[in-house]
Short mmCIF file of C-alpha atoms in Angstrom, two decimals:
data_model
loop_
_atom_site.label_atom_id
_atom_site.label_comp_id
_atom_site.label_asym_id
_atom_site.label_seq_id
_atom_site.Cartn_x
_atom_site.Cartn_y
_atom_site.Cartn_z
CA MET A 11 9.34 18.21 -20.78
CA VAL A 12 7.11 15.54 -20.00
CA GLN A 13 4.70 14.26 -21.97
CA PHE A 14 0.91 12.33 -20.60
CA PRO A 15 -0.70 9.89 -22.68
CA ALA A 16 -4.33 12.32 -24.21
CA GLY A 17 -8.18 10.88 -23.90
CA ALA A 18 -9.53 8.90 -20.96
CA ALA A 19 -8.11 7.23 -18.36
CA THR A 20 -7.37 3.81 -18.90
CA PRO A 21 -4.88 1.22 -16.85
CA ALA A 22 -2.07 2.06 -19.88
CA SER A 23 -2.27 5.32 -19.44
CA ILE A 24 -2.03 5.45 -15.72
CA VAL A 25 1.37 3.35 -15.32
CA ASP A 26 2.29 5.79 -18.69
CA ALA A 27 1.78 8.89 -17.23
CA LEU A 28 3.64 7.23 -13.87
CA ASP A 29 6.83 6.87 -15.84
CA ALA A 30 6.23 9.81 -17.19
CA LEU A 31 5.96 11.78 -14.35
CA ALA A 32 9.52 9.36 -12.56
CA GLY A 33 11.36 10.82 -16.10
CA HIS A 34 11.38 7.63 -16.93
CA PRO A 35 13.47 5.54 -15.67
CA PRO A 36 14.40 1.85 -16.81
CA LYS A 37 12.62 -1.10 -15.88
CA ALA A 38 11.27 0.34 -12.43
CA ARG A 39 8.08 0.52 -11.12
CA ALA A 40 5.32 2.81 -11.74
CA SER A 41 5.23 3.32 -8.64
CA PHE A 42 6.84 2.92 -4.65
CA ALA A 43 10.21 1.76 -7.68
CA GLU A 44 12.46 2.25 -4.30
CA GLY A 45 12.07 -1.29 -2.64
CA ARG A 46 13.67 -4.14 -0.17
CA CYS A 47 12.65 -7.73 -0.80
CA VAL A 48 11.54 -10.13 2.60
CA ARG A 49 10.42 -13.23 3.80
CA GLY A 50 9.20 -14.32 7.09
CA THR A 51 5.82 -16.41 8.26
CA TYR A 52 2.85 -15.85 8.76
CA ILE A 53 1.21 -17.70 12.27
CA PRO A 54 -3.02 -16.94 11.75
CA SER A 55 -5.03 -16.52 15.07
CA ASP A 56 -7.97 -19.06 16.22
CA ARG A 57 -10.07 -15.29 15.41
CA ALA A 58 -9.15 -15.12 11.59
CA PRO A 59 -11.95 -18.09 10.59
CA GLU A 60 -14.35 -15.70 12.21
CA ILE A 61 -13.59 -12.98 9.09
CA THR A 62 -12.84 -15.43 6.52
CA ARG A 63 -12.67 -18.68 5.57
CA SER A 64 -9.79 -17.40 3.58
CA GLN A 65 -7.11 -20.51 3.71
CA SER A 66 -4.76 -18.09 3.20
CA PHE A 67 -5.39 -16.41 6.40
CA THR A 68 -5.73 -19.69 8.57
CA LYS A 69 -2.89 -21.64 8.04
CA PRO A 70 0.71 -21.05 8.67
CA SER A 71 1.88 -20.12 5.83
CA ARG A 72 5.82 -18.89 4.60
CA VAL A 73 5.29 -14.95 3.56
CA LEU A 74 7.51 -12.81 0.70
CA ALA A 75 7.38 -9.73 1.04
CA ARG A 76 8.16 -6.41 0.08
CA PHE A 77 8.94 -2.85 2.09
CA SER A 78 8.97 0.20 -0.29
CA VAL A 79 9.00 4.15 -0.75
CA SER A 80 6.44 6.16 -3.33
CA GLY A 81 7.15 7.18 -5.95
CA GLY A 82 8.75 6.17 -9.49
CA ASP A 83 12.36 6.90 -8.56
CA SER A 84 13.96 3.63 -7.45
CA LYS A 85 16.78 6.39 -5.67
CA ALA A 86 14.64 7.81 -3.71
CA ALA A 87 15.76 8.79 0.19
CA ASP A 88 14.23 7.82 2.75
CA THR A 89 14.08 11.09 4.43
CA ASP A 90 11.32 12.64 2.22
CA ASN A 91 8.89 13.06 4.55
CA ARG A 92 6.25 13.86 1.41
CA GLY A 93 5.70 9.92 0.29
CA LEU A 94 4.42 7.61 1.42
CA ARG A 95 6.38 3.73 2.34
CA GLY A 96 4.75 0.75 1.41
CA PHE A 97 3.93 -3.02 2.88
CA SER A 98 3.75 -5.63 0.08
CA PHE A 99 3.61 -9.61 1.27
CA ARG A 100 1.96 -12.70 -0.05
CA LEU A 101 1.06 -15.80 1.83
CA GLY A 102 -1.07 -18.82 1.42
CA GLY A 103 -0.29 -21.42 0.08
CA GLU A 104 0.34 -22.83 -3.69
CA ASP A 105 -3.77 -22.80 -3.97
CA HIS A 106 -5.19 -20.54 -1.74
CA ARG A 107 -2.43 -17.78 -2.26
CA SER A 108 -3.67 -13.91 -1.51
CA HIS A 109 -1.56 -10.74 -1.89
CA MET A 110 -1.86 -7.75 -0.16
CA LEU A 111 -0.30 -3.80 -1.11
CA LEU A 112 -0.99 -1.57 1.65
CA GLN A 113 0.29 1.87 2.10
CA SER A 114 1.62 3.80 5.16
CA ALA A 115 -2.33 6.40 4.75
CA PRO A 116 -5.56 4.57 5.06
CA VAL A 117 -6.34 6.52 1.26
CA HIS A 118 -6.23 6.80 -2.13
CA PHE A 119 -5.46 10.46 -4.23
CA ALA A 120 -7.93 9.55 -6.19
CA ARG A 121 -11.43 8.52 -6.38
CA THR A 122 -11.44 7.86 -10.11
CA LEU A 123 -9.52 6.87 -12.32
CA ASP A 124 -10.29 9.80 -14.65
CA GLN A 125 -9.52 11.87 -11.65
CA MET A 126 -6.23 9.91 -10.90
CA LEU A 127 -5.18 10.60 -14.19
CA ALA A 128 -6.62 14.64 -14.06
CA TYR A 129 -4.11 14.32 -10.85
CA LEU A 130 -0.89 13.05 -12.48
CA LYS A 131 -1.75 15.35 -15.30
CA ALA A 132 -1.66 18.81 -13.07
CA ARG A 133 1.86 17.54 -11.68
CA MET A 134 3.18 17.98 -15.28
CA PRO A 135 6.66 19.61 -14.91
CA GLY A 136 6.62 22.80 -17.45
CA PRO A 137 9.96 23.79 -19.11
CA SER A 138 12.10 24.73 -16.16
CA GLY A 139 11.92 20.94 -14.84
CA LYS A 140 8.73 21.79 -12.10
CA PRO A 141 4.98 21.70 -12.34
CA ASN A 142 1.95 24.52 -12.98
CA MET A 143 2.00 25.64 -8.67
CA LYS A 144 -1.74 27.86 -10.02
CA LYS A 145 -2.21 25.06 -11.83
CA VAL A 146 -1.70 22.40 -8.87
CA LYS A 147 -3.62 24.65 -6.82
CA ALA A 148 -6.36 24.99 -8.67
CA PHE A 149 -7.03 21.12 -9.98
CA SER A 150 -6.87 20.57 -6.07
CA ALA A 151 -9.01 23.56 -5.68
CA ALA A 152 -11.28 21.99 -7.78
CA ASN A 153 -11.34 18.20 -6.18
CA PRO A 154 -11.43 18.56 -2.10
CA GLU A 155 -10.91 14.58 -1.29
CA THR A 156 -7.78 14.53 -3.85
CA LEU A 157 -5.85 16.54 -0.44
CA HIS A 158 -6.75 13.70 2.00
CA GLN A 159 -3.90 11.51 1.34
CA ALA A 160 -1.36 14.29 1.09
CA ASN A 161 -3.06 15.57 4.75
CA TYR A 162 -3.21 11.96 6.23
CA ILE A 163 0.94 12.01 5.28
CA ALA A 164 1.23 15.69 6.44
CA ALA A 165 0.15 15.86 9.68
CA LEU A 166 2.23 12.52 10.98
CA PRO A 167 6.23 12.75 12.01
CA LEU A 168 8.74 10.86 9.56
CA PRO A 169 8.06 6.68 10.39
CA GLY A 170 10.91 5.46 11.03
CA SER A 171 11.56 2.29 10.55
CA PHE A 172 9.45 -0.15 8.10
CA ALA A 173 9.25 -2.27 10.77
CA GLY A 174 8.31 0.35 12.46
CA THR A 175 5.27 1.59 10.65
CA THR A 176 1.46 0.65 10.45
CA TYR A 177 0.21 0.56 7.02
CA TRP A 178 -4.00 0.62 5.30
CA GLY A 179 -5.15 -1.24 2.41
CA VAL A 180 -7.17 1.63 0.95
CA HIS A 181 -10.29 -0.66 -0.29
CA ALA A 182 -12.81 -2.47 1.57
CA PHE A 183 -12.23 -6.22 0.40
CA PRO A 184 -16.09 -8.57 0.92
CA ALA A 185 -14.71 -11.24 3.29
CA THR A 186 -16.79 -13.87 4.27
CA SER A 187 -16.47 -15.88 7.78
CA SER A 188 -16.24 -19.64 8.16
CA LYS A 189 -20.29 -19.38 8.63
CA GLY A 190 -20.66 -18.25 5.33
CA GLU A 191 -21.41 -14.31 6.38
CA THR A 192 -19.78 -11.72 4.63
CA ARG A 193 -19.25 -8.52 5.54
CA PHE A 194 -16.80 -5.85 4.07
CA ILE A 195 -13.72 -4.92 6.03
CA LYS A 196 -10.63 -3.12 5.44
CA PHE A 197 -6.83 -4.13 6.21
CA LYS A 198 -4.97 -2.69 8.68
CA VAL A 199 -0.83 -3.94 9.10
CA ALA A 200 0.37 -2.78 13.12
CA PRO A 201 4.16 -3.36 14.20
CA VAL A 202 3.93 -5.21 17.46
CA GLY A 203 4.86 -2.18 19.87
CA ALA A 204 4.39 1.29 18.65
CA ASP A 205 5.13 3.07 15.88
CA VAL A 206 8.66 4.62 15.48
CA THR A 207 8.36 8.05 14.23
CA LEU A 208 11.70 11.00 13.77
CA THR A 209 11.46 14.78 14.19
CA GLY A 210 13.03 17.08 11.97
CA ASP A 211 16.60 16.59 13.76
CA GLN A 212 16.24 12.83 14.30
CA ALA A 213 16.02 12.87 10.22
CA ARG A 214 17.89 15.67 8.77
CA ALA A 215 21.16 12.96 10.39
CA LYS A 216 19.96 9.89 8.73
CA SER A 217 21.96 8.44 5.73
CA ALA A 218 19.49 8.56 2.21
CA ASP A 219 19.32 4.52 3.42
CA PHE A 220 18.28 4.82 6.81
CA LEU A 221 15.03 2.76 7.01
CA TYR A 222 17.32 -0.10 4.73
CA ASP A 223 19.74 -0.15 7.26
CA ASP A 224 17.22 0.32 10.40
CA LEU A 225 15.42 -3.29 9.04
CA LYS A 226 18.44 -4.92 8.66
CA ASN A 227 19.68 -4.30 12.02
CA ARG A 228 16.40 -4.30 13.25
CA ILE A 229 16.41 -9.17 11.53
CA ALA A 230 19.06 -9.27 12.74
CA LYS A 231 17.91 -9.08 16.38
CA GLY A 232 15.20 -11.09 15.18
CA ASP A 233 11.94 -8.83 16.14
CA VAL A 234 10.53 -8.24 13.30
CA ARG A 235 6.79 -8.90 14.28
CA LEU A 236 3.38 -6.96 12.34
CA ASN A 237 0.48 -7.46 13.39
CA VAL A 238 -2.51 -8.04 10.53
CA MET A 239 -5.67 -7.37 11.24
CA ALA A 240 -9.80 -7.09 9.48
CA LEU A 241 -11.09 -3.29 10.01
CA LEU A 242 -15.34 -4.66 10.69
CA ASP A 243 -17.44 -2.64 8.64
CA ARG A 244 -20.98 -0.98 10.03
CA PRO A 245 -23.74 -0.18 7.94
CA ASP A 246 -23.57 2.10 5.38
CA ASP A 247 -19.45 2.28 4.98
CA PRO A 248 -18.51 4.60 1.45
CA VAL A 249 -16.89 1.35 0.59
CA MET A 250 -16.44 2.84 -3.62
CA ASP A 251 -14.85 5.70 -2.99
CA VAL A 252 -11.14 5.13 -1.31
CA THR A 253 -10.32 8.80 -0.74
CA ILE A 254 -12.31 8.91 2.36
CA ARG A 255 -12.33 6.64 5.48
CA TRP A 256 -14.90 4.92 7.31
CA PRO A 257 -16.46 7.39 10.51
CA ASP A 258 -14.76 7.00 12.87
CA GLU A 259 -12.24 4.22 11.43
CA ASP A 260 -9.55 4.51 14.45
CA ALA A 261 -11.94 3.63 17.46
CA ARG A 262 -13.96 1.51 15.03
CA GLU A 263 -13.91 -2.63 15.90
CA THR A 264 -10.93 -4.90 14.85
CA VAL A 265 -9.75 -8.90 15.23
CA ARG A 266 -6.44 -10.18 14.80
CA LEU A 267 -6.53 -12.28 11.59
CA GLY A 268 -2.98 -13.40 12.97
CA THR A 269 1.02 -12.38 12.70
CA ILE A 270 3.56 -11.59 10.22
CA VAL A 271 7.63 -12.88 11.58
CA ILE A 272 10.49 -11.55 9.14
CA THR A 273 12.97 -13.27 9.38
CA GLY A 274 15.35 -12.35 6.99
CA VAL A 275 16.04 -10.40 3.79
CA GLU A 276 16.19 -11.75 0.52
CA ALA A 277 17.33 -11.12 -2.79
CA ASP A 278 15.50 -8.09 -4.72
CA GLU A 279 14.70 -10.76 -7.18
CA ALA A 280 13.26 -12.71 -5.92
CA CYS A 281 10.65 -9.53 -5.34
CA ASP A 282 11.36 -7.99 -8.80
CA ALA A 283 10.19 -11.28 -11.19
CA SER A 284 6.48 -11.00 -10.98
CA ILE A 285 4.98 -8.65 -9.29
CA PHE A 286 2.22 -8.66 -6.15
CA SER A 287 -1.19 -8.13 -8.06
CA PRO A 288 -4.40 -6.96 -5.87
CA ALA A 289 -6.27 -9.74 -7.79
CA THR A 290 -4.56 -12.62 -6.18
CA LEU A 291 -7.15 -13.50 -3.30
CA ALA A 292 -7.91 -16.67 -1.57
CA GLU A 293 -11.70 -17.68 -1.89
CA GLY A 294 -12.66 -16.29 1.18
CA ILE A 295 -11.41 -12.92 0.22
CA ALA A 296 -13.42 -11.25 -2.79
CA HIS A 297 -12.35 -8.74 -4.72
CA PRO A 298 -12.98 -5.18 -3.69
CA PRO A 299 -15.95 -2.89 -5.65
CA ASP A 300 -14.17 -0.04 -5.80
CA GLU A 301 -13.14 1.73 -9.75
CA ILE A 302 -8.84 2.77 -8.31
CA PHE A 303 -8.87 -1.68 -7.56
CA ALA A 304 -10.64 -2.41 -10.89
CA ALA A 305 -8.03 -0.43 -12.94
CA ARG A 306 -4.96 -1.76 -9.95
CA ARG A 307 -5.54 -5.33 -11.10
CA ALA A 308 -4.70 -4.37 -13.97
CA ALA A 309 -1.98 -1.71 -14.40
CA TYR A 310 0.29 -4.09 -12.32
CA VAL A 311 0.21 -6.45 -14.70
CA ILE A 312 0.87 -3.31 -16.99
CA SER A 313 4.11 -2.65 -15.51
CA LEU A 314 5.44 -5.77 -15.30
CA GLY A 315 5.67 -6.16 -18.58
CA LYS A 316 7.33 -2.39 -18.64
CA ARG A 317 10.20 -3.11 -17.10
CA ARG A 318 10.92 -7.02 -18.20
#
């Protein structure tokens, strides 16, 4: 039976809970354990300075990135349609580096750290090795906002390509422009071209590792390009709650900050040697004010220490 940490939620207790739910895999990430490391370049757009003076987004640079599948199982099947796809990347120079962490849903599954720990505890496997669904349903009924992410995933077809998936940053980042004006933005990374999805029959015919095979094939053809977009805020947007979207978010104004061009596959060690730290943001992009982001800054460091 999985044993969860007791007491009030902390970044360390969240990492322990995620690790426990995954069955304590050795030297694995607490979440998004399965992943593939790639390299590329970032080409800024002429409009980037309108949104941020951060040189990591306004100057060309090399990029190290990682595509991933959510969960603590490093051998998770790519055909599981209940999980998220992740895209993390580092860009900028040594003196203006930024790390970004995005996922294939625009919301997180918990608003606060205590709610996140309670969500994980509710899914604790019992003697049968499976969670008590009555407990899960009771928690969901009392915390309906924790269903927003799962409902978003369930409404979409299975992603058919790491390179053909749209990724979202769930946090609201204060961005300061070249003119010194600050506003909140959300990050969105979208493929140049349409998203690639699969029907149920197509998914059943795929191998467990088909996303990586597809990625390698696309890189070999040289057509992996992803646009980095900024979604612009409006007055009274909810910037503290990561379980809800901004009103009319899909239709609101966006600015293309630049384009990431993936040029090759890197050894996994290049991404596993350290972390993509949400705390690393070059001046011009500030830390979001919500509680989940503050916890992530510590949790990623703790997770790295546990897998070394």
